[in-house]
C-alpha cells in the first residue's frame, strides 16, 4: 500500500547517526536485504551555540531502496541487455522469449558477469529464488517484505513457463507448415507430412506429444536432459523422417554461426525442446505451491512499488491472477488431451465399460520398469481433480470482497478482480460430461453408436426457395469449411509474420556480428593477441580467448643479445642505475661486439688482431670496408617508461603481434 507515513515513526528503524556521515551502505546477507526498504535522513550542525543552526532539519521524503531480488530481476530481464558494459561484453541478440527463457534449472549457477549470457532466465531466476528462500522461509523466518520478494520472483518464473506452455499449445493447435519461397517470401501450406514424422506415427500422436509430452518407450528416456519428456529437435537424417519439414516449419537459422544449420542451432532457438504444454503450465504453478506449502510463508495480496527514474511507483504484479491464469490453462490443456485420448482409444466395436478406458502402458525393457497411466479415465481423474484443487487454492488466496472499501484500481484485490478462476469449474463440468458420455458408449463426437445426425430446420423446407435435408446439411458444410479456411488463413498469416521477423532478426544479428569481428580484427592489428601464458584459468584472459590484448599490450619480446662483454662494455651494466631523467646509458666495446660475428663467419683475422698489433681499421680494410669510424665505443640510450618486459616465467608467444609491439621492437 505504499511507504509508511513519516508521522508514524514507530514503523521506522534507526540505522545510523553521528558526525560526518557522508555515506551509508544498506546491505549484508540477512533477510532484510531481500526486502524493499524506505530510507529517510535529517541533519543538523554539529557543535556551535547558535540555537537555530543547531536544530534538526525536517525529515526528507521516504526514498525507496529496492531489495536484492527486485534489483536482480530489474537488471536481468527479457527486454534489456543483461550487461550494460558492451565495450567488454558481446551484444546479446536473443529476442525470442523461448531462447531467453533457456533450459530447465538443474542446479544453482554462479551469479557473475561471465555467466549472465551463458544461462537462460529460468536458471538465473530459479537460483535467485532458492537463495532468497534459504535466507528467509527455509531459515524459519516469516518476514512479510521478504515474502513479497519471493512472490515476485515466483511470478517471473510463472511468466516464463506460461510462455513455454502457450508456445507448445499453439504448436499443437496449428498443423500448418511454414515454408520459404524462392523469392524469400514466407507461405504456409498443408501437407501430408508433419514436423515430427519419424518420432511419432501420426499427426494425432504429434498433437498429443505437444500437449502432454512423450513417454519413454522410445529412446532417449524421459530423464534425459535437456528435453526430458518433450519432443526432441527433429534432425533425424532423412527426408521421410520429417527433418526438412521440421527445419522449414520452425525456420531454424545458423544461430551458433558455425556455417551449418543443425540440431545445435535448433537447441538454441528452443532450449527445452518442443511440446509438453501440460508440464510447462504445471511447472508455472510449482513455484507458487512451493511457497504456499511452507508454514513460514503467509500469502498477503498487496500492491508493491518500483523505482522509475528515482521515484517509487505503485504496481500490482497480479500474482493471484497469474496463478489462476496458469491453472486455467493447465485445466484447458488437460481437457484437450482428454478429448484426443478419447479419439485415440475409441473403438466402435468391443466391450464397453471402465476397463477399456483404464488402459496403461508398461515398459519392462528398461532397468527400471515404467508404467504410464495415460488412459481416458487417468486423464479425466488428473484433469478433474486438478481443476478442483486449483480452484480451492485460488479462492483461498483471495477474500470474496476486498475488506477495504476505499481500495480501487490495482489496490482492489479480491475474487471479483480475478475472473480466470471462473474457467476452472466450467472446465470441470466439461470433463465430467465427456467422461459420462464415454461411459455411456457415445462416440468422441457425442453421438450414439450407429446414429446419423438429422438436423432439419422446418422453416427452410417451405417458402420461395425450399431446402430439403441435403441442401441444408450441404450449406452448413460449406459454411464450416469456409470458417476452417478463415482460421487456417489466420494461422498461416501469424506463422508467416513470425518467420519474417526471425529472418529480419538474423540479418540484423549478422550485421552486429560482422561489426564485432571487424572491430576485434582492428584491435588485434593494433594491440596484438595475448601471450599464451596469459590465457586460461586464473590468468588475465579466460580459456579460448581470441581477442586483443588490451591490458598487457606493452609486454614485448626484446631482441636477445648474446655478446661476450667485458669490463665497461658489460651489457647491460649491473652497476648502473637509471638516471633521474629516466634514461639508461651504457657502453659497448666495439671489438667485443664484432669478434664473435667475425668468428661466426669463419674469419680469423680479427681473433688474432691483438697478437699482431693490428687495429680495427686494419680488420675493416681486410674485409673490404671503407673508412671505419674513429669512435670505438657506442652509447645506447633506452627509456624504461611504458616499455615492459614480459614476466621471465612466460615461455609462450603472441599468436599475432600488433603494431604496438612491432613499434617497440623496432625502437
PDB file of N, CA and C in Angstrom, residues 454 456 467-477:
ATOM      1  N   UNK A 454     -29.425 -35.920 -37.757  1.00  0.00           N
ATOM      2  CA  UNK A 454     -30.534 -35.451 -38.600  1.00  0.00           C
ATOM      3  C   UNK A 454     -31.047 -34.156 -37.989  1.00  0.00           C
ATOM      4  N   UNK A 456     -32.892 -30.868 -39.067  1.00  0.00           N
ATOM      5  CA  UNK A 456     -33.670 -30.248 -40.141  1.00  0.00           C
ATOM      6  C   UNK A 456     -34.370 -29.009 -39.616  1.00  0.00           C
ATOM      7  N   UNK A 467     -35.557 -25.706 -49.065  1.00  0.00           N
ATOM      8  CA  UNK A 467     -34.333 -26.505 -48.945  1.00  0.00           C
ATOM      9  C   UNK A 467     -34.641 -27.765 -48.153  1.00  0.00           C
ATOM     10  N   UNK A 468     -34.338 -28.883 -48.769  1.00  0.00           N
ATOM     11  CA  UNK A 468     -34.538 -30.151 -48.082  1.00  0.00           C
ATOM     12  C   UNK A 468     -33.386 -30.461 -47.139  1.00  0.00           C
ATOM     13  N   UNK A 469     -33.380 -31.657 -46.627  1.00  0.00           N
ATOM     14  CA  UNK A 469     -32.355 -32.054 -45.658  1.00  0.00           C
ATOM     15  C   UNK A 469     -30.963 -31.975 -46.263  1.00  0.00           C
ATOM     16  N   UNK A 470     -30.794 -32.498 -47.497  1.00  0.00           N
ATOM     17  CA  UNK A 470     -29.473 -32.500 -48.122  1.00  0.00           C
ATOM     18  C   UNK A 470     -28.976 -31.069 -48.326  1.00  0.00           C
ATOM     19  N   UNK A 471     -29.828 -30.206 -48.862  1.00  0.00           N
ATOM     20  CA  UNK A 471     -29.422 -28.830 -49.127  1.00  0.00           C
ATOM     21  C   UNK A 471     -29.023 -28.105 -47.839  1.00  0.00           C
ATOM     22  N   UNK A 472     -29.780 -28.349 -46.772  1.00  0.00           N
ATOM     23  CA  UNK A 472     -29.450 -27.682 -45.511  1.00  0.00           C
ATOM     24  C   UNK A 472     -28.112 -28.164 -44.952  1.00  0.00           C
ATOM     25  N   UNK A 473     -27.892 -29.475 -44.967  1.00  0.00           N
ATOM     26  CA  UNK A 473     -26.632 -30.020 -44.455  1.00  0.00           C
ATOM     27  C   UNK A 473     -25.460 -29.580 -45.334  1.00  0.00           C
ATOM     28  N   UNK A 474     -25.694 -29.540 -46.661  1.00  0.00           N
ATOM     29  CA  UNK A 474     -24.641 -29.120 -47.585  1.00  0.00           C
ATOM     30  C   UNK A 474     -24.245 -27.665 -47.323  1.00  0.00           C
ATOM     31  N   UNK A 475     -25.249 -26.813 -47.102  1.00  0.00           N
ATOM     32  CA  UNK A 475     -24.976 -25.398 -46.837  1.00  0.00           C
ATOM     33  C   UNK A 475     -24.162 -25.244 -45.548  1.00  0.00           C
ATOM     34  N   UNK A 476     -24.523 -25.997 -44.533  1.00  0.00           N
ATOM     35  CA  UNK A 476     -23.777 -25.917 -43.280  1.00  0.00           C
ATOM     36  C   UNK A 476     -22.352 -26.430 -43.448  1.00  0.00           C
ATOM     37  N   UNK A 477     -22.185 -27.463 -44.260  1.00  0.00           N
ATOM     38  CA  UNK A 477     -20.840 -27.992 -44.501  1.00  0.00           C
ATOM     39  C   UNK A 477     -19.960 -26.964 -45.196  1.00  0.00           C
TER      40      UNK A 477
END
